[in-house]
XYZ file of C-alpha atoms in Angstrom:
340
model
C 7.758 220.747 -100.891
C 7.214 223.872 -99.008
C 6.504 226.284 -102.002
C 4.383 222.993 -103.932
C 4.021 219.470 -104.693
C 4.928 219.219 -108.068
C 1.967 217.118 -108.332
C -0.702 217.121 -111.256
C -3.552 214.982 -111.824
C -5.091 214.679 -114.995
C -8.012 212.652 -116.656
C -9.754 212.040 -113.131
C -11.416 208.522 -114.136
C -13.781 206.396 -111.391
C -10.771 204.073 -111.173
C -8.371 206.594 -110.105
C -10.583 208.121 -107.568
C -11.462 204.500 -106.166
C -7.550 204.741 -105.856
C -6.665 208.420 -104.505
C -9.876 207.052 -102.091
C -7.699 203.572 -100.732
C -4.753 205.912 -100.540
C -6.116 208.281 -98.359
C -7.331 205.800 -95.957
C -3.713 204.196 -95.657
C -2.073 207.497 -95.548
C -4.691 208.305 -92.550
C -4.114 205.084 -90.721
C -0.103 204.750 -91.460
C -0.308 208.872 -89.395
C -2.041 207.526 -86.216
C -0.984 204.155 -85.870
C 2.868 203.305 -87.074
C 5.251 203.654 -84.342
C 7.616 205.395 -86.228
C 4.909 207.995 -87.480
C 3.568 208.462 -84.159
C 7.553 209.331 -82.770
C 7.940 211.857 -85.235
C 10.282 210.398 -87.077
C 8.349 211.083 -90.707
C 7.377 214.636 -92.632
C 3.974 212.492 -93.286
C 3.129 215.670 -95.828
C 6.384 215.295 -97.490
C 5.890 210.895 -97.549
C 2.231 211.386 -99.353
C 3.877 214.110 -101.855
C 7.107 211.273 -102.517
C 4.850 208.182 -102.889
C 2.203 209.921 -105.089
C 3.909 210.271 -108.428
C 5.122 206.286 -108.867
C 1.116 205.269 -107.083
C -0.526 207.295 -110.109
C 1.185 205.336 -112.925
C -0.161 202.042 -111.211
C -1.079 199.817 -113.778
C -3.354 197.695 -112.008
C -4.848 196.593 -108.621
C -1.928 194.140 -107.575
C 0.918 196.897 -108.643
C -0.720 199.576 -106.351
C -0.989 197.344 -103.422
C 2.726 195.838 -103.487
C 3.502 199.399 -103.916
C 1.662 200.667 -100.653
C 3.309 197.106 -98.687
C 6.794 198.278 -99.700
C 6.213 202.061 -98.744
C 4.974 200.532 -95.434
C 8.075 198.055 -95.184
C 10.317 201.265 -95.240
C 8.998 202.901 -92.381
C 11.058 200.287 -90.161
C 9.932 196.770 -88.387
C 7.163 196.778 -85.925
C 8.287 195.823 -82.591
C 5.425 193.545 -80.757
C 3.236 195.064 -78.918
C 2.925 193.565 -75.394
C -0.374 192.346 -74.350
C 0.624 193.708 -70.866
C 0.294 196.638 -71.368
C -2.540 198.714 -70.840
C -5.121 198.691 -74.075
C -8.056 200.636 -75.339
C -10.288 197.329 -75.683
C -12.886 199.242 -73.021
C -12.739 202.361 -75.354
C -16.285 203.775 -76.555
C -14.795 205.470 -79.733
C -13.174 203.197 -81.512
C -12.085 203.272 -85.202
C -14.096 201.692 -88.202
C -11.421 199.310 -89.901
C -14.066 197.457 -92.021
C -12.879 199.155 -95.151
C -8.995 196.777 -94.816
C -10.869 193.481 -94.512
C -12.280 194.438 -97.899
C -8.446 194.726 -99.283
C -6.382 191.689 -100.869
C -5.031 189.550 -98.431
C -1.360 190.593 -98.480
C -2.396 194.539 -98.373
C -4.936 193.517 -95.314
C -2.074 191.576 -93.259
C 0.102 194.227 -93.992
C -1.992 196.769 -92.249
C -3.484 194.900 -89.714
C 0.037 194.074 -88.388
C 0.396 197.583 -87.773
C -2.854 198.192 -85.907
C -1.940 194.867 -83.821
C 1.434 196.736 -82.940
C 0.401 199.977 -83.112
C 1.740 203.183 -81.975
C 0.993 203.407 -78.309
C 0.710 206.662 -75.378
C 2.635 209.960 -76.411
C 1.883 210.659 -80.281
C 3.709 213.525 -82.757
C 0.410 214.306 -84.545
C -2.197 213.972 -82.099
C -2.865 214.400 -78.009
C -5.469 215.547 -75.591
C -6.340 219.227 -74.483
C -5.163 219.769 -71.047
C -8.217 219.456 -68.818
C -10.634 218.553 -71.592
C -9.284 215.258 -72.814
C -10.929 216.547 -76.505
C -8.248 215.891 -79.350
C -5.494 218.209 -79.881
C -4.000 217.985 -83.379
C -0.271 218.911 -83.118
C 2.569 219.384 -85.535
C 0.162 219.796 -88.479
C 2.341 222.961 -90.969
C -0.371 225.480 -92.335
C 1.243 226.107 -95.274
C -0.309 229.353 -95.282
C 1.954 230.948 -98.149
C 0.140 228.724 -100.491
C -3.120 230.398 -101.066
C -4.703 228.010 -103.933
C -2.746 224.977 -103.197
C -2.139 222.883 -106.610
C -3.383 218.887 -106.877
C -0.718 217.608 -104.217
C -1.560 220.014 -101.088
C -4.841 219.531 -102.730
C -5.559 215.895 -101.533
C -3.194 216.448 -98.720
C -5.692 219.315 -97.461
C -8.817 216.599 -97.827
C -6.975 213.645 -96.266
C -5.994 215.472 -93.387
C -9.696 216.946 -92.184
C -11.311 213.306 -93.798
C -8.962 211.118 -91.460
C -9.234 213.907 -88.543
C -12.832 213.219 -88.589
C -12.763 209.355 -89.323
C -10.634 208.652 -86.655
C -11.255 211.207 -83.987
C -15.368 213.544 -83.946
C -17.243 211.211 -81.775
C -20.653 212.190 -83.413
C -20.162 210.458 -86.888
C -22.916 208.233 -85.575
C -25.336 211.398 -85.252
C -24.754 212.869 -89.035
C -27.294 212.417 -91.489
C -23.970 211.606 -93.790
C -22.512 208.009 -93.766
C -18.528 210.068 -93.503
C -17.372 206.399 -95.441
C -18.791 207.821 -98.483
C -17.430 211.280 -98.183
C -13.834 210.909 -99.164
C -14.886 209.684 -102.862
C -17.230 211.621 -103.162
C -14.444 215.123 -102.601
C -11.567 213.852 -104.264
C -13.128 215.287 -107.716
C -14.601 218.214 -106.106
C -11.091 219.490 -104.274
C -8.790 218.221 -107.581
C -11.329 219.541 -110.233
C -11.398 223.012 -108.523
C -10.948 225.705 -111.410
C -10.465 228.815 -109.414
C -9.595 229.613 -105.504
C -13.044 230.295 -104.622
C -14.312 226.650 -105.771
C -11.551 225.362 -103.553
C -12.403 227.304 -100.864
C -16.488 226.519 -101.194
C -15.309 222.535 -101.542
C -13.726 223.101 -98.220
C -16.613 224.821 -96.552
C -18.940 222.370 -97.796
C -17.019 218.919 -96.400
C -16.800 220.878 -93.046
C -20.458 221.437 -93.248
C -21.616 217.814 -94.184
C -20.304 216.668 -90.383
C -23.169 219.098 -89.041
C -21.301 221.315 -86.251
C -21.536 225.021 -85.830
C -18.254 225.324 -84.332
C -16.525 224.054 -87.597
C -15.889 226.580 -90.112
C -13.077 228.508 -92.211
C -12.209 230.761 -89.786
C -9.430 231.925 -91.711
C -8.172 232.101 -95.381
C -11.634 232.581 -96.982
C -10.730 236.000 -98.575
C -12.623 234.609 -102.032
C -15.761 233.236 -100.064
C -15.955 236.698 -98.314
C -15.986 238.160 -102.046
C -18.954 236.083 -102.837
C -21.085 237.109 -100.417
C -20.440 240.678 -101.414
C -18.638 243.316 -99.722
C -21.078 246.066 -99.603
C -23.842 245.188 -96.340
C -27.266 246.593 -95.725
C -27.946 248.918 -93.664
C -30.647 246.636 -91.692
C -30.524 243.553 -89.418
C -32.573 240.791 -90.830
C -33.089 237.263 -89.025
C -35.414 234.470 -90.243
C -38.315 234.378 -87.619
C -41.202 231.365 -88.598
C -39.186 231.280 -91.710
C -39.402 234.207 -93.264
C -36.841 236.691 -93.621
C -37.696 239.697 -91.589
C -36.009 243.097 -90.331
C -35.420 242.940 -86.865
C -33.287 246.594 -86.510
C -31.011 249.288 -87.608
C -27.308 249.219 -87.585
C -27.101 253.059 -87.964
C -30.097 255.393 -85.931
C -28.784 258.079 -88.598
C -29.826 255.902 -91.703
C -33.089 254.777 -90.760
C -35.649 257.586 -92.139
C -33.961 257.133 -95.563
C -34.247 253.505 -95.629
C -37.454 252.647 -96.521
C -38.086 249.676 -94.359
C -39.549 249.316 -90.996
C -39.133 246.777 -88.525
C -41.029 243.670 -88.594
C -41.062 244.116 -92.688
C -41.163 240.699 -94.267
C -38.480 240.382 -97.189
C -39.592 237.662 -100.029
C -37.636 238.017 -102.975
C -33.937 239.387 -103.932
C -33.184 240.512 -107.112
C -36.232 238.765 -108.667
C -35.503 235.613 -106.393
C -37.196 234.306 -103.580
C -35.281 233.805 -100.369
C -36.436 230.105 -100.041
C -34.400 229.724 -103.460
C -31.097 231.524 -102.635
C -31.449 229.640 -98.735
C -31.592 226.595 -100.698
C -28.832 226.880 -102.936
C -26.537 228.848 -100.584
C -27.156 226.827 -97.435
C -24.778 223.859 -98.102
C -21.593 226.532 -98.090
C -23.313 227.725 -94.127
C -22.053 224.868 -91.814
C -24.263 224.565 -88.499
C -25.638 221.685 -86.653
C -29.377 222.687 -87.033
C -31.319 224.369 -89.439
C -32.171 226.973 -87.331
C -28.627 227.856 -86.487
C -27.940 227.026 -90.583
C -30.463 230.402 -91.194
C -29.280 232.218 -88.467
C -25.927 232.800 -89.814
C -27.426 233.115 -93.149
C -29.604 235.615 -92.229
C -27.257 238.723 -92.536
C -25.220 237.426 -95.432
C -28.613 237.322 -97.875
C -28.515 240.918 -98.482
C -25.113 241.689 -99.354
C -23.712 242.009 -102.215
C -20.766 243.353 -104.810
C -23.651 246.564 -106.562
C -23.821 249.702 -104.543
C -28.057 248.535 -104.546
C -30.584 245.642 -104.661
C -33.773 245.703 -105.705
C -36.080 243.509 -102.900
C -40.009 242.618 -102.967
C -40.776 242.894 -99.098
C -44.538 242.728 -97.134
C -44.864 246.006 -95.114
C -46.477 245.775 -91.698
C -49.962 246.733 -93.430
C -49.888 243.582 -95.645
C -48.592 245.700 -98.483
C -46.498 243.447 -101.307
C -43.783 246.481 -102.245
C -41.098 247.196 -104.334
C -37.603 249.100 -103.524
C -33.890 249.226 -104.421
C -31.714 249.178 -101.448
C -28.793 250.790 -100.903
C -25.834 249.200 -99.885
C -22.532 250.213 -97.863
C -18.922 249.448 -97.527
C -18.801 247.442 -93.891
C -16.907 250.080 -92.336
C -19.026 252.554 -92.425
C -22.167 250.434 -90.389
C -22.240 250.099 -87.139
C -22.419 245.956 -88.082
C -23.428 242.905 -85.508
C -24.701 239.856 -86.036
C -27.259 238.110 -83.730
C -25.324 239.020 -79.950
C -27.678 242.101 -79.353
């Protein structure tokens, strides 16, 4: 499955996402809880990819679910776990399993037989940082030759990060998100993706919703990079008591032929008003505060593909003005963001 999945998914109906949604919690719970997952003895990609094409043509509730106990009766018999052994009873982060006491009975048994036995100390797909303790996801393949993965690597890509999360952040309680609802609500937004940069954007904006500045694409966002332009002005702008304001000069050379000052107040871009691009821009900016949210904003606002802009901006005499500004290639500005 290395060059694709071989997967499509067509006529996306509420039942088949209620579906995709139970399978992605199983697949989740199957990778950190069998035994036999947790030794390594599974491609878990490759199991999701083998299972998916025979779960889609499902005819009903019962099917699916004797079709998810049978995948889970292959994986090999769950030795007892001994109560003797030490357990995580006393453990502060523990996961939400309230979702399989919804399931049929047979389904439910199934899978709480595996937490009761579950997969205990050294783990293929997950340990601990080395004097940190904080999660260290391990054995996970990039798959970085596939650059807009197709409906398989798709949901593969979402049930990773949704189960990552689920079982593992330990500030779901602090989101303004209840992350239950999440995985539903993305299945149509990562499989209905027309073009790379929607996929990429659907990514940014289910990394966002868990409110953390330190998550983020930090690589393979070449589309998202094209949508915020690559041509950068020639001034540093941050928000200060919300408004959008020039705060220096990448280039001493370029400032007399600027036009704007420092402490200039810019209010509209292209005949929109920054409060209206913030707003419809800011969901694709994860952070964990609004101020952090516009911060990183900030210098992204002016850019854009056009060699110019045109900007409405207050001058430091009150002034409501007019200009285009010119734009430039990124190499060719002496470019930081908020370190100085």
């Amino acid at each position: 499955f290395d060059n694709g999945s071989a997967i499509t998914i067509d006529n996306l109906t509420q039942d088949k996402i209620e579906n995709l949604e139970l399978l992605g919690r199983v697949w989740g719970f199957l990778k950190y809880h069998h035994p036999e997952i947790g030794k390594g003895n599974y491609n878990w990609d490759y199991e999701l990819f083998r299972i998916l094409p025979k779960y889609l043509d499902a005819k009903n509730t019962s099917e699916r679910d004797e079709l998810i106990i049978s995948w889970i009766d292959t994986l090999g018999l769950l030795e007892e776990y001994s109560k003797d052994e030490p357990t995580n009873d006393n453990a502060i982060h523990k996961p939400d399993l309230k979702w399989i006491n919804l399931l049929e009975k047979s389904l439910k048994n199934c899978l709480l037989q595996v937490y009761e036995n579950r997969s205990q100390g050294e783990h293929y797909y997950i340990g601990k940082t080395k004097g940190v303790g904080s999660p260290k996801f391990k054995n996970e393949s990039t798959y970085s030759e596939i650059s807009y993965p197709d409906d398989g690597f798709r949901l593969l890509s979402l049930f990773r990060y949704w189960n990552m999360i689920n079982y593992f952040f330990p500030y779901k309680h602090l989101m303004d998100k209840d992350w239950n609802t999440t995985l539903s609500e993305y299945i149509p937004l990562f499989l209905d993706s027309e073009n790379e940069l929607e996929y990429e954007m659907a990514a940014l904006q289910i990394i966002g919703d868990i409110q953390d500045t330190h998550a983020n694409l930090w690589g393979g966002a070449g589309k998202i990079k094209e949508w915020k332009g690559v041509n950068y002005p020639p001034v540093h702008t941050r928000f200060v008591e919300n408004k959008l304001v020039v705060t220096d000069y990448y280039n001493e050379e370029l400032k007399q032929v600027i036009g704007l000052k420092v402490g200039d107040v810019i209010t509209k871009i292209n005949g929109r008003t920054t409060e209206e691009i913030v707003n419809e821009k800011s969901k694709y900016y994860p952070a964990s505060n609004t101020p952090t949210m516009l911060r990183d904003i900030a210098t992204d606002l002016l850019r854009s593909n056009s060699n110019e802009i045109k900007i409405d901006f207050i001058s430091n005499n009150g002034k409501t003005q007019t200009k285009m500004l010119r734009l430039f290639p990124r190499d060719s500005l002496d470019i930081y963001y908020w370190y100085r």
